[in-house]
Short mmCIF file of C-alpha atoms in Angstrom, two decimals:
data_model
loop_
_atom_site.label_atom_id
_atom_site.label_comp_id
_atom_site.label_asym_id
_atom_site.label_seq_id
_atom_site.Cartn_x
_atom_site.Cartn_y
_atom_site.Cartn_z
CA MET Q 155 33.12 19.26 -6.13
CA LYS Q 156 30.47 16.90 -4.72
CA ILE Q 157 30.06 17.01 -0.96
CA ASN Q 158 31.35 14.02 0.99
CA LEU Q 159 29.04 13.74 3.98
CA LEU Q 160 31.68 11.84 5.94
CA ASP Q 161 34.53 14.36 5.56
CA LYS Q 162 35.29 15.78 9.01
CA ASP Q 163 37.07 18.81 7.49
CA LEU Q 164 33.74 20.13 6.26
CA THR Q 165 32.77 21.41 9.72
CA PRO Q 166 35.24 24.10 10.81
CA ASN Q 167 32.99 25.11 13.75
CA PRO Q 168 32.24 21.75 15.39
CA LYS Q 169 29.24 22.78 17.47
CA LYS Q 170 27.45 25.18 15.16
CA GLY Q 171 28.58 23.41 11.99
CA LEU Q 172 27.43 20.00 13.09
CA HIS Q 173 24.11 21.38 14.27
CA ILE Q 174 23.42 22.95 10.89
CA PHE Q 175 24.83 19.92 9.11
CA TRP Q 176 22.53 17.45 10.79
CA LYS Q 177 19.45 19.61 10.43
CA SER Q 178 20.17 19.91 6.72
CA ALA Q 179 20.97 16.24 6.36
CA ILE Q 180 17.74 15.26 8.09
CA ALA Q 181 15.73 17.54 5.84
CA LEU Q 182 17.45 16.13 2.79
CA ALA Q 183 16.96 12.59 3.99
CA VAL Q 184 13.22 13.07 3.92
CA ILE Q 185 13.06 14.68 0.49
CA ALA Q 186 13.33 11.83 -1.95
CA PRO Q 187 12.97 8.77 0.28
CA LEU Q 188 9.44 9.64 1.33
CA PHE Q 189 8.45 9.46 -2.28
CA LEU Q 190 10.62 6.51 -3.04
CA ILE Q 191 8.31 4.50 -0.81
CA GLN Q 192 5.64 5.04 -3.41
CA THR Q 193 7.71 3.35 -6.14
CA THR Q 194 8.08 -0.16 -4.85
CA PHE Q 195 6.39 -2.10 -7.55
CA LEU Q 196 8.36 -1.68 -10.74
CA LYS Q 197 10.65 -4.17 -12.38
CA GLY Q 198 13.57 -4.15 -14.76
CA ASN Q 199 16.40 -1.81 -15.61
CA PHE Q 200 14.52 1.41 -16.16
CA ASN Q 201 16.54 3.98 -18.07
CA PRO Q 202 16.15 7.04 -15.80
CA PHE Q 203 14.70 10.34 -16.87
CA LEU Q 204 15.93 13.74 -15.88
CA LYS Q 205 13.79 15.73 -13.47
CA ILE Q 206 14.99 14.52 -10.09
CA GLY Q 207 18.33 13.38 -11.44
CA ALA Q 208 19.15 16.83 -12.76
CA ALA Q 209 18.00 18.46 -9.54
CA LEU Q 210 20.17 16.26 -7.37
CA GLN Q 211 23.15 16.48 -9.69
CA SER Q 212 23.05 20.23 -9.14
CA PHE Q 213 23.95 19.74 -5.47
CA GLU Q 214 27.68 19.97 -6.12
CA PHE Q 215 29.28 22.75 -4.14
CA GLU Q 216 32.75 23.97 -3.24
CA ASN Q 217 32.23 23.97 0.52
CA ILE Q 218 29.78 23.17 3.28
CA THR Q 219 28.70 26.81 3.63
CA GLU Q 220 27.47 26.95 0.06
CA TRP Q 221 25.82 23.56 0.43
CA VAL Q 222 23.93 24.58 3.57
CA SER Q 223 22.96 27.88 1.96
CA GLN Q 224 21.43 26.20 -1.07
CA ILE Q 225 19.59 23.61 1.00
CA GLY Q 226 18.30 26.39 3.23
CA LYS Q 227 16.74 28.13 0.25
CA LEU Q 228 14.86 24.96 -0.60
CA ILE Q 229 13.70 24.38 2.94
CA ARG Q 230 12.46 27.96 3.30
CA SER Q 231 10.19 27.77 0.25
CA ASP Q 232 7.11 28.23 2.47
CA ASP Q 233 5.69 30.98 0.29
CA LYS Q 234 4.96 28.48 -2.48
CA LEU Q 235 2.08 26.02 -2.43
CA LEU Q 236 1.91 22.61 -4.04
CA GLU Q 237 -0.66 22.00 -6.72
CA GLY Q 238 -3.90 21.05 -4.99
CA GLU Q 239 -2.72 22.26 -1.58
CA LYS Q 240 -4.98 25.31 -1.66
CA ASP Q 241 -7.97 23.07 -2.41
CA GLY Q 242 -7.19 20.71 0.45
CA ARG Q 243 -6.13 17.66 -1.54
CA ILE Q 244 -2.93 16.76 -3.41
CA ASN Q 245 -3.12 13.73 -5.71
CA PHE Q 246 -0.19 11.60 -6.88
CA LEU Q 247 -0.15 8.77 -9.42
CA LEU Q 248 2.40 6.10 -8.55
CA LEU Q 249 3.41 3.99 -11.53
CA GLY Q 250 5.49 0.91 -12.17
CA MET Q 251 6.72 -0.72 -15.37
CA GLY Q 252 9.08 -3.45 -16.50
CA GLY Q 253 11.62 -1.42 -18.42
CA ALA Q 254 14.13 -2.42 -21.08
CA GLY Q 255 14.93 -6.11 -21.24
CA HIS Q 256 11.55 -7.30 -19.97
CA ASP Q 257 8.44 -8.50 -21.74
CA GLY Q 258 5.92 -5.69 -21.99
CA ALA Q 259 8.68 -3.28 -21.03
CA TYR Q 260 6.47 -0.20 -20.78
CA LEU Q 261 3.21 -1.73 -19.57
CA THR Q 262 2.50 -0.31 -16.13
CA ASP Q 263 2.65 -3.23 -13.76
CA THR Q 264 1.25 -1.29 -10.81
CA MET Q 265 -0.80 1.86 -10.41
CA ILE Q 266 -1.72 3.57 -7.14
CA LEU Q 267 -3.53 6.83 -6.55
CA ALA Q 268 -2.07 8.42 -3.41
CA SER Q 269 -3.90 11.42 -1.98
CA PHE Q 270 -2.84 13.77 0.80
CA ASN Q 271 -5.17 16.05 2.76
CA PRO Q 272 -2.84 18.79 4.09
CA LYS Q 273 -5.47 20.29 6.39
CA GLU Q 274 -6.34 17.09 8.25
CA LYS Q 275 -2.93 15.45 7.72
CA LYS Q 276 -4.38 12.31 6.17
CA ILE Q 277 -3.08 10.02 3.43
CA ALA Q 278 -5.18 7.62 1.34
CA MET Q 279 -4.06 5.07 -1.23
CA VAL Q 280 -6.27 3.44 -3.87
CA SER Q 281 -4.82 0.59 -5.92
CA ILE Q 282 -6.04 0.56 -9.53
CA PRO Q 283 -5.84 -2.86 -11.24
CA ARG Q 284 -3.79 -3.01 -14.43
CA ASP Q 285 -6.57 -4.94 -16.20
CA LEU Q 286 -9.15 -2.16 -15.82
CA ALA Q 287 -10.52 -1.34 -19.28
CA ILE Q 288 -10.79 2.34 -20.18
CA PRO Q 289 -11.51 4.25 -23.41
CA MET Q 290 -8.34 5.47 -25.13
CA PRO Q 291 -8.62 7.99 -27.99
CA GLY Q 292 -7.44 6.36 -31.19
CA TYR Q 293 -7.26 2.88 -29.66
CA GLY Q 294 -10.77 2.13 -28.40
CA TRP Q 295 -11.21 0.31 -25.10
CA ARG Q 296 -7.90 -0.99 -23.76
CA LYS Q 297 -6.41 -2.07 -20.46
CA ILE Q 298 -5.27 0.91 -18.44
CA ASN Q 299 -1.72 -0.44 -18.29
CA ASN Q 300 -1.38 0.18 -22.05
CA VAL Q 301 -1.48 3.97 -21.77
CA ASN Q 302 2.15 4.30 -20.74
CA ALA Q 303 3.33 1.87 -23.42
CA PHE Q 304 1.45 3.57 -26.25
CA ALA Q 305 2.76 6.98 -25.21
CA GLU Q 306 6.34 5.73 -24.94
CA ALA Q 307 6.09 4.24 -28.43
CA GLU Q 308 5.13 7.65 -29.80
CA LYS Q 309 7.57 9.73 -27.75
CA ARG Q 310 10.23 8.48 -25.38
CA GLY Q 311 9.67 9.70 -21.84
CA SER Q 312 6.05 10.78 -22.30
CA GLY Q 313 4.38 7.79 -20.66
CA GLY Q 314 4.14 9.16 -17.14
CA GLU Q 315 2.42 12.35 -18.19
CA ALA Q 316 0.09 10.54 -20.59
CA THR Q 317 -0.95 8.07 -17.89
CA ARG Q 318 -1.50 10.87 -15.40
CA GLU Q 319 -3.87 12.60 -17.83
CA ALA Q 320 -5.75 9.39 -18.69
CA VAL Q 321 -6.31 8.34 -15.08
CA SER Q 322 -7.33 11.87 -14.16
CA GLU Q 323 -10.04 11.77 -16.81
CA VAL Q 324 -11.31 8.33 -15.79
CA LEU Q 325 -11.50 9.21 -12.09
CA ASP Q 326 -12.74 12.75 -12.79
CA ILE Q 327 -10.28 14.32 -10.38
CA PRO Q 328 -7.14 16.41 -10.91
CA ILE Q 329 -3.97 14.35 -10.54
CA HIS Q 330 -1.21 16.82 -9.85
CA TYR Q 331 1.90 14.68 -9.87
CA TYR Q 332 3.16 11.32 -11.09
CA ILE Q 333 6.13 9.25 -9.91
CA ARG Q 334 7.77 6.31 -11.70
CA ALA Q 335 10.71 4.04 -10.78
CA ASP Q 336 11.98 0.48 -11.32
CA PHE Q 337 12.12 -2.77 -9.37
CA GLN Q 338 15.89 -2.58 -9.24
CA GLY Q 339 15.62 0.76 -7.50
CA PHE Q 340 13.17 -0.68 -4.99
CA GLU Q 341 15.34 -3.67 -4.17
CA THR Q 342 18.39 -1.45 -3.75
CA LEU Q 343 16.50 0.97 -1.51
CA VAL Q 344 15.33 -1.78 0.84
CA ASP Q 345 18.85 -3.17 1.11
CA LYS Q 346 20.37 0.25 1.77
CA LEU Q 347 17.84 0.77 4.54
CA GLY Q 348 18.87 -2.52 6.12
CA GLY Q 349 15.63 -4.29 5.19
CA VAL Q 350 12.04 -3.75 6.28
CA SER Q 351 9.75 -5.43 8.80
CA VAL Q 352 6.36 -6.48 7.42
CA TYR Q 353 3.46 -8.30 9.03
CA VAL Q 354 2.36 -11.18 6.77
CA ASP Q 355 -1.36 -11.61 7.40
CA LYS Q 356 -1.49 -15.28 6.45
CA SER Q 357 0.93 -17.95 5.31
CA PHE Q 358 1.03 -18.70 1.59
CA THR Q 359 3.06 -20.55 -1.02
CA ASP Q 360 3.65 -19.55 -4.64
CA ASN Q 361 4.87 -22.39 -6.89
CA GLN Q 362 4.95 -20.26 -10.03
CA TYR Q 363 7.17 -17.32 -9.21
CA PRO Q 364 9.10 -16.44 -12.40
CA THR Q 365 12.90 -16.47 -12.49
CA ASP Q 366 15.21 -14.49 -14.76
CA ASP Q 367 15.89 -17.57 -16.93
CA GLU Q 368 12.16 -17.96 -17.75
CA LYS Q 369 11.63 -20.79 -15.28
CA TYR Q 370 9.73 -20.96 -11.99
CA GLN Q 371 10.67 -21.18 -8.35
CA THR Q 372 8.67 -21.80 -5.17
CA LEU Q 373 8.20 -19.07 -2.58
CA HIS Q 374 6.76 -19.42 0.90
CA PHE Q 375 5.83 -16.74 3.41
CA GLU Q 376 4.91 -17.48 7.02
CA GLU Q 377 2.25 -15.56 8.91
CA GLY Q 378 3.60 -13.00 11.36
CA TRP Q 379 6.29 -10.34 11.43
CA GLN Q 380 9.00 -10.94 8.84
CA ASN Q 381 12.26 -9.08 8.24
CA MET Q 382 12.80 -8.79 4.49
CA ASP Q 383 15.79 -7.72 2.45
CA GLY Q 384 15.33 -6.17 -0.98
CA ALA Q 385 15.04 -9.43 -2.89
CA ARG Q 386 12.59 -10.93 -0.41
CA ALA Q 387 10.45 -7.78 -0.32
CA LEU Q 388 10.40 -7.76 -4.11
CA GLU Q 389 9.13 -11.34 -4.13
CA PHE Q 390 6.47 -10.39 -1.60
CA VAL Q 391 5.06 -7.58 -3.75
CA ARG Q 392 5.34 -9.44 -7.07
CA SER Q 393 3.90 -12.85 -6.14
CA ARG Q 394 0.73 -13.58 -8.13
CA HIS Q 395 0.03 -17.28 -7.61
CA GLY Q 396 -0.02 -17.73 -3.85
CA THR Q 397 -2.21 -20.16 -1.97
CA ASN Q 398 -4.58 -19.21 0.84
CA GLY Q 399 -6.27 -16.42 -1.10
CA GLU Q 400 -3.06 -14.71 -2.30
CA ALA Q 401 -3.35 -15.55 -6.01
CA SER Q 402 -5.06 -12.40 -7.25
CA ASP Q 403 -3.78 -9.01 -8.31
CA PHE Q 404 -6.05 -7.60 -5.61
CA ALA Q 405 -4.21 -9.53 -2.89
CA ARG Q 406 -0.92 -8.41 -4.40
CA SER Q 407 -2.09 -4.79 -4.24
CA ARG Q 408 -2.77 -5.13 -0.53
CA ARG Q 409 0.71 -6.54 0.01
CA GLN Q 410 2.20 -3.66 -1.94
CA GLN Q 411 0.47 -1.13 0.29
CA LYS Q 412 1.89 -2.94 3.33
CA ILE Q 413 5.38 -2.50 1.94
CA LEU Q 414 4.68 1.19 1.36
CA ALA Q 415 3.86 1.67 5.02
CA ALA Q 416 6.89 -0.34 6.15
CA LEU Q 417 9.21 1.69 3.95
CA LYS Q 418 7.80 4.97 5.22
CA ASP Q 419 8.49 3.90 8.80
CA LYS Q 420 12.02 2.75 7.98
CA ILE Q 421 12.95 5.81 5.95
CA LEU Q 422 11.80 8.20 8.66
CA SER Q 423 13.35 6.21 11.49
CA PHE Q 424 16.14 7.54 13.68
CA SER Q 425 18.59 4.96 12.30
CA THR Q 426 18.09 6.32 8.78
CA LEU Q 427 17.85 10.05 9.41
CA PHE Q 428 21.05 10.08 11.48
CA ASN Q 429 23.09 7.85 9.17
CA PRO Q 430 24.89 9.93 6.50
CA ILE Q 431 25.97 6.81 4.62
CA LYS Q 432 22.37 5.75 4.13
CA ILE Q 433 21.36 9.28 3.20
CA GLN Q 434 24.02 9.55 0.52
CA SER Q 435 23.19 6.08 -0.84
CA ILE Q 436 19.51 6.95 -1.08
CA PHE Q 437 20.28 10.12 -3.01
CA ASP Q 438 22.50 8.20 -5.43
CA MET Q 439 19.64 5.81 -6.08
CA VAL Q 440 17.12 8.60 -6.57
CA LYS Q 441 19.23 10.08 -9.34
CA ASN Q 442 19.13 6.79 -11.23
CA SER Q 443 15.67 5.41 -10.61
CA ILE Q 444 12.89 7.98 -10.65
CA ASP Q 445 10.91 9.88 -13.28
CA THR Q 446 8.55 12.53 -11.95
CA ASN Q 447 7.03 15.88 -12.83
CA MET Q 448 7.76 17.22 -9.32
CA GLU Q 449 10.26 20.00 -8.83
CA MET Q 450 12.82 19.79 -6.05
CA TRP Q 451 11.14 22.43 -3.88
CA GLU Q 452 7.85 20.55 -4.20
CA ILE Q 453 9.47 17.37 -2.95
CA VAL Q 454 10.96 19.25 -0.01
CA ARG Q 455 7.66 20.87 0.92
CA MET Q 456 5.67 17.67 0.56
CA SER Q 457 8.12 15.65 2.64
CA ARG Q 458 7.94 18.17 5.47
CA MET Q 459 4.14 18.00 5.52
CA VAL Q 460 3.80 14.22 5.67
CA ARG Q 461 6.77 13.09 7.73
CA ASP Q 462 4.86 13.00 11.05
CA ILE Q 463 1.83 11.09 9.81
CA ASN Q 464 1.12 7.83 11.62
CA THR Q 465 1.43 4.91 9.20
CA GLY Q 466 -1.36 3.10 11.03
CA GLU Q 467 -3.79 5.84 10.04
CA ILE Q 468 -3.14 5.66 6.29
CA ILE Q 469 -6.34 4.78 4.43
CA HIS Q 470 -6.04 1.78 2.09
CA GLN Q 471 -8.46 0.82 -0.68
CA VAL Q 472 -8.15 -1.70 -3.52
CA LEU Q 473 -10.52 -1.70 -6.49
CA THR Q 474 -11.56 -5.35 -6.83
CA ALA Q 475 -13.97 -7.69 -8.57
CA ASP Q 476 -14.64 -9.53 -5.31
CA GLU Q 477 -18.18 -9.87 -4.03
CA GLY Q 478 -19.24 -6.37 -3.11
CA GLY Q 479 -16.42 -4.84 -5.15
CA LEU Q 480 -16.86 -2.05 -7.69
CA LEU Q 481 -15.54 -4.09 -10.64
CA VAL Q 482 -16.61 -7.17 -12.57
CA ALA Q 483 -14.49 -9.51 -14.66
CA THR Q 484 -15.27 -9.97 -18.34
CA ASN Q 485 -13.39 -10.34 -21.62
CA LEU Q 486 -12.59 -7.92 -24.41
CA ASP Q 487 -11.66 -9.42 -27.76
CA GLY Q 488 -10.79 -12.62 -25.92
CA ALA Q 489 -8.65 -10.91 -23.27
CA TYR Q 490 -9.41 -10.83 -19.54
CA VAL Q 491 -10.39 -7.34 -18.42
CA LEU Q 492 -12.15 -5.63 -15.54
CA GLU Q 493 -14.92 -3.12 -15.98
CA PRO Q 494 -17.11 -1.09 -13.58
CA ARG Q 495 -20.06 -3.08 -12.26
CA SER Q 496 -22.30 -0.01 -12.67
CA GLY Q 497 -21.61 0.22 -16.40
CA ASP Q 498 -19.72 3.50 -16.01
CA PHE Q 499 -17.09 4.94 -13.70
CA SER Q 500 -19.51 6.84 -11.44
CA GLU Q 501 -19.19 4.51 -8.41
CA ILE Q 502 -15.42 4.49 -8.63
CA GLN Q 503 -15.35 8.26 -9.02
CA PHE Q 504 -17.55 8.64 -5.95
CA LEU Q 505 -15.25 6.42 -3.87
CA VAL Q 506 -12.13 8.26 -4.98
CA LYS Q 507 -13.59 11.74 -4.51
CA ASN Q 508 -14.89 10.87 -1.04
CA ILE Q 509 -12.07 8.60 0.09
CA PHE Q 510 -11.35 10.66 3.21
CA ASN Q 511 -15.03 11.06 4.13
CA VAL Q 512 -15.91 7.40 3.60
CA ALA Q 513 -12.91 6.22 5.59
CA SER Q 514 -13.58 8.69 8.40
CA GLU Q 515 -16.88 6.96 9.15
CA ILE Q 516 -14.71 4.63 11.20
CA SER Q 517 -12.46 6.56 13.56
CA PRO Q 518 -8.88 5.39 14.14
CA GLU Q 519 -9.92 4.13 17.57
CA GLU Q 520 -12.60 1.94 16.01
CA LYS Q 521 -10.41 0.42 13.33
CA PRO Q 522 -9.39 -3.18 14.00
CA LYS Q 523 -5.82 -3.58 15.24
CA MET Q 524 -4.97 -7.16 14.27
CA ILE Q 525 -8.17 -8.34 15.97
CA ARG Q 526 -8.45 -12.13 15.79
CA VAL Q 527 -11.92 -13.58 15.34
CA GLU Q 528 -13.52 -16.97 14.86
CA ILE Q 529 -16.67 -17.06 12.75
CA GLN Q 530 -19.29 -19.80 13.00
CA ASN Q 531 -22.45 -20.23 10.97
CA GLY Q 532 -25.36 -20.53 13.39
CA THR Q 533 -27.85 -20.99 10.53
CA LYS Q 534 -28.37 -23.35 7.63
CA LYS Q 535 -27.54 -20.63 5.08
CA THR Q 536 -24.73 -22.12 3.03
CA GLY Q 537 -21.59 -20.00 2.76
CA LEU Q 538 -22.71 -17.37 5.27
CA ALA Q 539 -19.62 -17.70 7.46
CA GLY Q 540 -17.30 -17.62 4.46
CA ARG Q 541 -18.81 -14.42 3.09
CA THR Q 542 -18.63 -12.80 6.51
CA ALA Q 543 -14.99 -13.83 6.82
CA GLU Q 544 -14.23 -12.26 3.46
CA MET Q 545 -15.90 -9.02 4.49
CA LEU Q 546 -14.04 -8.81 7.81
CA THR Q 547 -10.73 -9.70 6.17
CA LYS Q 548 -11.12 -6.68 3.90
CA LEU Q 549 -11.52 -4.61 7.06
CA ASP Q 550 -8.16 -5.96 8.31
CA TYR Q 551 -9.52 -8.43 10.84
CA ARG Q 552 -7.60 -11.68 11.23
CA VAL Q 553 -10.10 -14.51 10.73
CA VAL Q 554 -8.44 -17.55 12.33
CA LYS Q 555 -11.25 -20.07 11.88
CA VAL Q 556 -14.44 -20.47 9.85
CA SER Q 557 -16.86 -23.27 10.75
CA ASN Q 558 -20.43 -24.34 11.46
CA ALA Q 559 -21.81 -23.85 14.96
CA ALA Q 560 -22.85 -26.84 17.07
CA GLU Q 561 -26.39 -25.49 16.93
CA GLN Q 562 -27.73 -23.86 13.77
CA ASN Q 563 -30.88 -22.25 15.11
CA TYR Q 564 -29.59 -18.77 15.94
CA GLU Q 565 -32.10 -16.06 15.10
CA LYS Q 566 -29.65 -13.19 15.66
CA THR Q 567 -25.89 -12.91 15.42
CA VAL Q 568 -24.06 -13.11 18.75
CA ILE Q 569 -20.54 -11.89 19.51
CA TYR Q 570 -18.80 -13.53 22.46
CA ASP Q 571 -16.19 -11.21 23.98
CA LEU Q 572 -13.07 -13.13 25.06
CA THR Q 573 -11.05 -10.00 25.86
CA GLU Q 574 -12.81 -9.30 29.17
CA GLY Q 575 -13.81 -5.88 27.92
CA LYS Q 576 -10.32 -4.80 26.88
CA LYS Q 577 -11.25 -4.04 23.27
CA ASN Q 578 -14.60 -2.31 23.55
CA ASN Q 579 -14.10 -0.02 20.56
CA GLU Q 580 -13.54 -2.96 18.23
CA LEU Q 581 -16.39 -4.89 19.86
CA ASN Q 582 -18.82 -2.02 19.37
CA PHE Q 583 -17.77 -1.63 15.76
CA LEU Q 584 -18.48 -5.32 15.10
CA LYS Q 585 -21.77 -5.08 16.98
CA GLU Q 586 -22.96 -2.28 14.68
CA LYS Q 587 -21.51 -3.84 11.54
CA LEU Q 588 -23.14 -7.23 12.12
CA ASP Q 589 -26.27 -6.05 13.97
CA ALA Q 590 -25.29 -8.44 16.75
CA ASP Q 591 -25.93 -9.05 20.41
CA ILE Q 592 -22.98 -9.24 22.80
CA SER Q 593 -22.42 -12.00 25.33
CA LEU Q 594 -19.70 -12.34 27.94
CA SER Q 595 -20.40 -16.03 28.66
CA LEU Q 596 -19.39 -18.66 26.12
CA PRO Q 597 -21.61 -21.52 24.95
CA SER Q 598 -21.01 -24.67 26.99
CA TRP Q 599 -19.84 -26.65 23.97
CA PHE Q 600 -17.20 -24.01 23.19
CA GLN Q 601 -15.98 -23.88 26.79
CA SER Q 602 -15.40 -27.63 26.77
CA SER Q 603 -13.48 -27.33 23.47
CA ILE Q 604 -15.75 -29.92 21.85
CA THR Q 605 -15.83 -29.31 18.13
CA PRO Q 606 -18.88 -30.70 16.32
CA SER Q 607 -17.97 -33.51 13.95
CA GLU Q 608 -19.67 -31.84 11.01
CA VAL Q 609 -17.65 -28.66 11.37
CA THR Q 610 -15.38 -27.64 8.51
CA ILE Q 611 -12.45 -25.76 9.94
CA PHE Q 612 -9.99 -23.42 8.25
CA PRO Q 613 -7.21 -23.29 9.20
CA PRO Q 614 -6.88 -26.67 10.97
CA ALA Q 615 -7.78 -26.57 14.63
CA SER Q 616 -4.22 -27.50 15.59
CA GLU Q 617 -2.96 -24.20 14.20
CA GLU Q 618 -5.14 -21.96 16.39
CA LYS Q 619 -5.97 -22.12 20.08
CA ASN Q 620 -9.30 -20.99 21.49
CA ASN Q 621 -7.57 -18.50 23.76
CA SER Q 622 -5.82 -16.87 20.78
CA ILE Q 623 -8.97 -15.17 19.53
CA ASP Q 624 -10.52 -11.93 20.69
CA PHE Q 625 -14.10 -12.55 19.60
CA LEU Q 626 -16.22 -15.57 18.72
CA ILE Q 627 -18.91 -14.62 16.21
CA ILE Q 628 -21.88 -16.93 15.71
CA LEU Q 629 -24.00 -15.74 12.81
CA GLY Q 630 -27.77 -15.70 13.07
CA LYS Q 631 -30.56 -15.54 10.50
CA ASN Q 632 -30.44 -11.74 10.57
CA ALA Q 633 -27.01 -11.84 8.89
CA ILE Q 634 -27.50 -11.04 5.21
CA PHE Q 635 -24.67 -10.97 2.65
#
């Protein structure tokens, strides 16, 4: 008989029974959901596989005592270590595919390497573009999203493991676990959680979002905090043709990682952990949406280790072909592909292997926290402000305006602090990054709000007020990009 979490008769000793019940429920609530957050990018009606489904189906007991006993055995599996735990790093491959009824049903639509450092309690995520070309035995050079499809064509259900092995070889690191789910599961999860809150970095419109009847619809997202239900969140992570710099797969990958963080926060919130209806709904979805090589005890152990990690400290990286990125765009037999700029995978391997060390060069206190900056070109170097804006955007700064300075004879970059010294850590980081001087007094032309007629402003001046920025950056001749 399957346990009904809402049946009051299941707790003969109200005080002790409820105490044990809630501790067990909380532990269970963290098991699958924490990993469900990693599966937000799949689409279609994915026919589920067996690992987690079979494990959860086995939780059918005659009474609450037996149920608590079995859960207790899982929770007390401290004598076992996860793969990679002894070495100080556990790697997961998070995959997404269309599924039956969709074009390219088994092409992986999204791929993320998620790594956990159990000693330092750190998580890092690296988004791998689906168009990355890799060598595939028997097939030559193909896009990495083909691995799953080729394996599924040969043997049903083998795609996850085949992709795990292929990515492990390309990155030259052990990948211990893989997780796969569908878009339907993601949408359902978000709805069961009551939606998620996500900060949209900049407004954008997508006029080519595909509909189920092979037509298009227009989407629009406003900058700022947005509450999204499952359908809206799905649109946010799938949109590929947005304006304002949101038209690339790289931008989409960044949005996907935002949703990951939002889901983690919602799943581990008080309103979820202490809501048995949500818990039971989440478990039902897990049984029907996920394929993984993780055993149940591994999920329990992993969830316990990561549940207290601050979402704001998760390290995010996206492999891109942007200026300064590790990839370049080219074509292979007429198809658009991405390949390493170095000619091999050595740079990418270095980044992945040292993801925690590279990211730790900037401490959490120094990382920008929605810092708003205005960038002006104080030289006659064309495009200097734009390139600087792109660089700072990748570092999660909010660039509210890019323009030319009233005077273009600056020898050295100057940062004007408008926070009255309230954000010194961020200011010092920018100072070192841009090799800049710091000034507490604004230029007279800026104080009088006179904008030079030749200035090109983005976004329009009416959308941003001078007092809404933290730092004014005027680039000098020493700025090189």
